[in-house]
Coordinates of C-alpha atoms in Angstrom, one line a residue:
M1 CA 3.1 9.8 -16.2
I2 CA 6.1 9.4 -14.1
V3 CA 5.8 8.0 -10.5
I4 CA 7.4 10.4 -8.1
T5 CA 6.4 8.9 -4.7
R6 CA 10.0 8.9 -3.5
S7 CA 10.3 12.7 -3.9
L8 CA 7.3 13.2 -1.6
P9 CA 7.9 11.6 1.8
D10 CA 4.9 10.4 3.7
T11 CA 5.2 13.2 6.3
A12 CA 5.2 15.9 3.6
L13 CA 2.4 14.2 1.7
A14 CA 0.4 13.9 4.9
Q15 CA 0.7 17.6 5.5
K16 CA -0.5 18.3 2.0
L17 CA -3.5 15.9 2.4
G18 CA -4.3 17.7 5.7
Q19 CA -4.7 21.0 3.7
H20 CA -7.3 19.5 1.4
R21 CA -10.9 20.4 2.4
Y22 CA -11.9 16.8 2.8
F23 CA -9.2 16.1 5.4
R24 CA -8.9 19.2 7.5
G25 CA -9.3 18.2 11.1
V26 CA -8.3 14.5 10.4
A27 CA -5.9 13.1 13.0
S28 CA -2.2 13.1 12.0
E29 CA -2.0 9.3 12.5
Q30 CA -4.9 8.9 10.0
L31 CA -3.3 11.3 7.5
Q32 CA 0.0 9.3 7.7
A33 CA -1.9 6.1 6.9
L34 CA -3.7 7.8 3.9
A35 CA -0.3 9.2 2.7
A36 CA 1.2 5.8 2.8
A37 CA -1.5 4.5 0.5
T38 CA -1.2 7.5 -1.9
R39 CA 0.9 7.4 -5.1
C40 CA 2.0 10.6 -6.8
Y41 CA 2.8 11.3 -10.4
A42 CA 4.4 14.0 -12.6
L43 CA 2.8 15.0 -15.9
T44 CA 3.8 17.3 -18.7
A45 CA 1.3 19.6 -20.5
G46 CA -1.1 17.5 -22.6
E47 CA -0.6 14.2 -20.8
V48 CA -3.8 12.4 -19.8
L49 CA -4.5 11.8 -16.1
F50 CA -7.5 9.5 -16.7
L51 CA -10.0 8.7 -19.4
E52 CA -13.8 8.6 -19.4
G53 CA -15.3 5.2 -19.0
E54 CA -12.1 3.6 -17.6
P55 CA -12.1 2.1 -14.0
S56 CA -11.4 4.8 -11.4
A57 CA -8.0 4.6 -9.8
G58 CA -9.3 6.8 -6.9
L59 CA -9.4 10.4 -5.7
W60 CA -6.9 12.6 -7.5
I61 CA -5.5 15.6 -5.6
I62 CA -3.6 18.3 -7.6
H63 CA -0.5 19.5 -5.8
A64 CA 1.0 21.6 -8.6
G65 CA -0.1 22.8 -12.0
R66 CA -3.5 23.0 -13.8
V67 CA -5.8 20.2 -15.0
K68 CA -8.9 20.3 -17.2
I69 CA -11.8 17.9 -16.7
F70 CA -13.5 17.6 -20.0
K71 CA -15.8 15.6 -22.3
V72 CA -15.7 15.2 -26.1
S73 CA -18.8 15.2 -28.3
A74 CA -19.4 12.8 -31.1
E75 CA -18.3 15.6 -33.5
G76 CA -15.0 15.9 -31.7
N77 CA -15.9 19.2 -29.9
E78 CA -14.4 19.5 -26.4
H79 CA -16.3 21.0 -23.5
I80 CA -14.3 21.7 -20.3
L81 CA -16.5 20.9 -17.2
H82 CA -14.0 22.0 -14.6
L83 CA -10.6 23.6 -14.3
V84 CA -8.7 22.5 -11.2
G85 CA -5.4 23.5 -9.7
P86 CA -3.3 23.2 -6.5
G87 CA -5.3 22.0 -3.6
D88 CA -8.3 20.8 -5.7
S89 CA -9.4 17.3 -6.2
C90 CA -11.1 15.6 -9.1
N91 CA -12.9 12.4 -10.0
D92 CA -14.5 12.5 -6.5
I93 CA -17.8 10.7 -7.5
A94 CA -16.0 7.8 -9.1
A95 CA -13.6 7.6 -6.2
L96 CA -16.6 7.3 -3.8
D97 CA -19.0 5.0 -5.7
G98 CA -16.3 2.9 -7.3
G99 CA -17.8 3.4 -10.8
P100 CA -16.0 4.3 -14.0
N101 CA -14.5 7.8 -14.6
P102 CA -17.4 10.1 -15.7
A103 CA -15.1 12.4 -17.8
N104 CA -11.5 12.8 -19.1
A105 CA -8.7 14.7 -17.3
A106 CA -5.5 16.1 -18.9
A107 CA -2.7 18.4 -17.8
L108 CA -2.7 22.0 -19.0
S109 CA 0.8 22.6 -17.6
E110 CA 3.4 20.6 -15.7
V111 CA 1.5 18.9 -13.0
I112 CA 2.1 16.9 -9.8
A113 CA -1.0 14.9 -8.9
C114 CA -1.5 12.2 -6.2
C115 CA -4.1 9.4 -6.2
L116 CA -5.7 8.0 -3.1
P117 CA -7.2 4.6 -4.0
H118 CA -11.0 4.5 -3.7
D119 CA -11.1 1.6 -1.3
V120 CA -8.8 3.4 1.1
L121 CA -10.9 6.6 0.9
R122 CA -14.2 4.7 1.5
A123 CA -12.7 2.8 4.4
A124 CA -11.5 6.1 6.0
I125 CA -15.0 7.7 5.5
M126 CA -16.7 4.7 7.1
A127 CA -14.4 4.8 10.1
D128 CA -14.7 8.6 10.7
P129 CA -18.2 10.2 10.9
R130 CA -16.7 13.7 10.9
L131 CA -14.8 13.0 7.7
A132 CA -18.0 11.5 6.2
M133 CA -19.9 14.7 7.1
T134 CA -17.2 16.9 5.6
V135 CA -17.3 14.9 2.3
I136 CA -21.1 15.3 2.2
Q137 CA -20.8 19.1 2.7
V138 CA -18.2 19.5 0.0
L139 CA -20.1 17.4 -2.5
S140 CA -23.3 19.4 -1.7
G141 CA -21.4 22.6 -2.5
R142 CA -20.2 21.1 -5.8
T143 CA -23.8 20.1 -6.7
R144 CA -24.9 23.7 -6.2
E145 CA -22.1 24.8 -8.4
L146 CA -23.1 22.3 -11.1
V147 CA -26.7 23.6 -11.0
Q148 CA -25.4 27.1 -11.4
Q149 CA -23.3 26.0 -14.3
V150 CA -26.2 24.4 -16.1
E151 CA -28.3 27.6 -15.5
D152 CA -25.5 29.7 -16.9
L153 CA -25.3 27.7 -20.1
A154 CA -29.0 27.6 -20.6
L155 CA -30.1 31.1 -19.6
H156 CA -27.2 33.5 -19.8
S157 CA -25.2 35.1 -22.6
V158 CA -21.5 34.5 -23.2
T159 CA -20.7 37.9 -21.8
T160 CA -22.5 37.1 -18.6
R161 CA -20.8 33.7 -18.3
L162 CA -17.5 35.3 -19.0
A163 CA -18.0 37.9 -16.3
R164 CA -18.9 35.2 -13.8
F165 CA -15.8 33.2 -14.8
L166 CA -13.5 36.2 -14.4
L167 CA -15.0 36.7 -10.9
K168 CA -14.2 33.1 -10.1
Q169 CA -10.7 33.7 -11.2
L170 CA -10.3 36.5 -8.7
E171 CA -11.6 34.1 -5.9
N172 CA -9.7 31.0 -7.0
P173 CA -6.1 31.2 -8.3
A174 CA -6.5 27.7 -9.6
L175 CA -8.5 29.2 -12.5
S176 CA -5.9 31.7 -13.5
G177 CA -2.4 31.5 -14.9
P178 CA -0.8 31.2 -18.4
S179 CA -1.9 27.6 -18.7
I180 CA -5.6 28.8 -18.7
T181 CA -5.7 29.9 -22.3
R182 CA -8.5 31.7 -24.1
T183 CA -9.2 28.4 -26.0
A184 CA -9.6 26.7 -22.6
I185 CA -11.9 29.4 -21.3
A186 CA -14.0 29.2 -24.5
A187 CA -14.3 25.4 -24.1
H188 CA -15.3 25.9 -20.5
L189 CA -17.9 28.4 -21.3
A190 CA -19.3 26.3 -24.2
T191 CA -18.6 28.8 -26.9
T192 CA -16.1 29.4 -29.7
P193 CA -12.8 31.4 -29.4
E194 CA -14.3 33.9 -31.8
T195 CA -17.3 34.5 -29.7
L196 CA -15.2 34.7 -26.6
S197 CA -13.0 37.3 -28.2
R198 CA -16.1 39.5 -28.9
A199 CA -17.2 39.2 -25.3
L200 CA -13.7 40.2 -24.1
S201 CA -13.7 43.1 -26.4
A202 CA -17.1 44.3 -25.1
L203 CA -15.8 44.2 -21.5
E204 CA -12.6 45.9 -22.5
R205 CA -14.5 48.7 -24.4
A206 CA -16.5 49.3 -21.2
G207 CA -13.3 49.7 -19.2
I208 CA -14.1 46.7 -17.0
I209 CA -11.0 44.6 -18.1
A210 CA -7.7 45.0 -19.9
T211 CA -6.3 42.3 -22.0
D212 CA -3.0 41.3 -23.6
R213 CA -1.8 38.1 -25.2
S214 CA -1.0 36.4 -21.8
A215 CA -3.4 37.9 -19.3
I216 CA -6.9 39.3 -18.6
R217 CA -6.8 42.0 -15.8
V218 CA -9.9 43.1 -14.0
L219 CA -10.0 46.9 -13.7
Q220 CA -13.4 47.4 -12.2
E221 CA -14.7 44.5 -10.1
D222 CA -17.9 46.3 -9.2
L223 CA -18.9 46.7 -12.8
L224 CA -17.9 43.2 -13.6
R225 CA -20.3 42.0 -10.8
V226 CA -23.0 44.0 -12.4
M227 CA -22.3 42.3 -15.8
A228 CA -22.4 38.9 -14.0
M229 CA -25.9 39.6 -12.8
Q230 CA -27.4 40.2 -16.2

């Protein structure tokens, strides 16, 4: 990783922090103080942002590019827990409790990521009840998403999980783009690329999507929602 703090002045960085869902509504003076403590980095595709088990550097906020949050099994199989992009944060839990990183993170494309140290984040939360409540609400939403993810993996077919993922792509541009390959989607859905290809073919035969080597286009969102409910 290359430190690029100088290319992001504190004023511009404060504006970017203010766009993150944790910090919306935070006073400009406080945003400036947070920006002054934040360090930004540039990564190329494949570079590691942080490793599971290592001490947490803090809260990572992605300003450009795509990052995968993943774990690796004893057999060497990769499972992608989350795909994050511009405006998203990662390693939130470790940043808040000061514990080790619970998973790995690596760039899927060229990335600009900024790290707010965990002690600075916790001090800001303790000083601002409104910020604390916002963090609680965001983490509650993520807990609901995690419960849904566990349910999907345990109870639903690959085709249903794929339909739900494609709907999320429509709602969240961070999950789309050329860096989100079919291999990455398969790892996120806990399946193999071959099984994913069969699920894509089934949706394409039904006229719900169209695919080519670089993109998956949703043609009939209403039918895709029906598939996502199965």
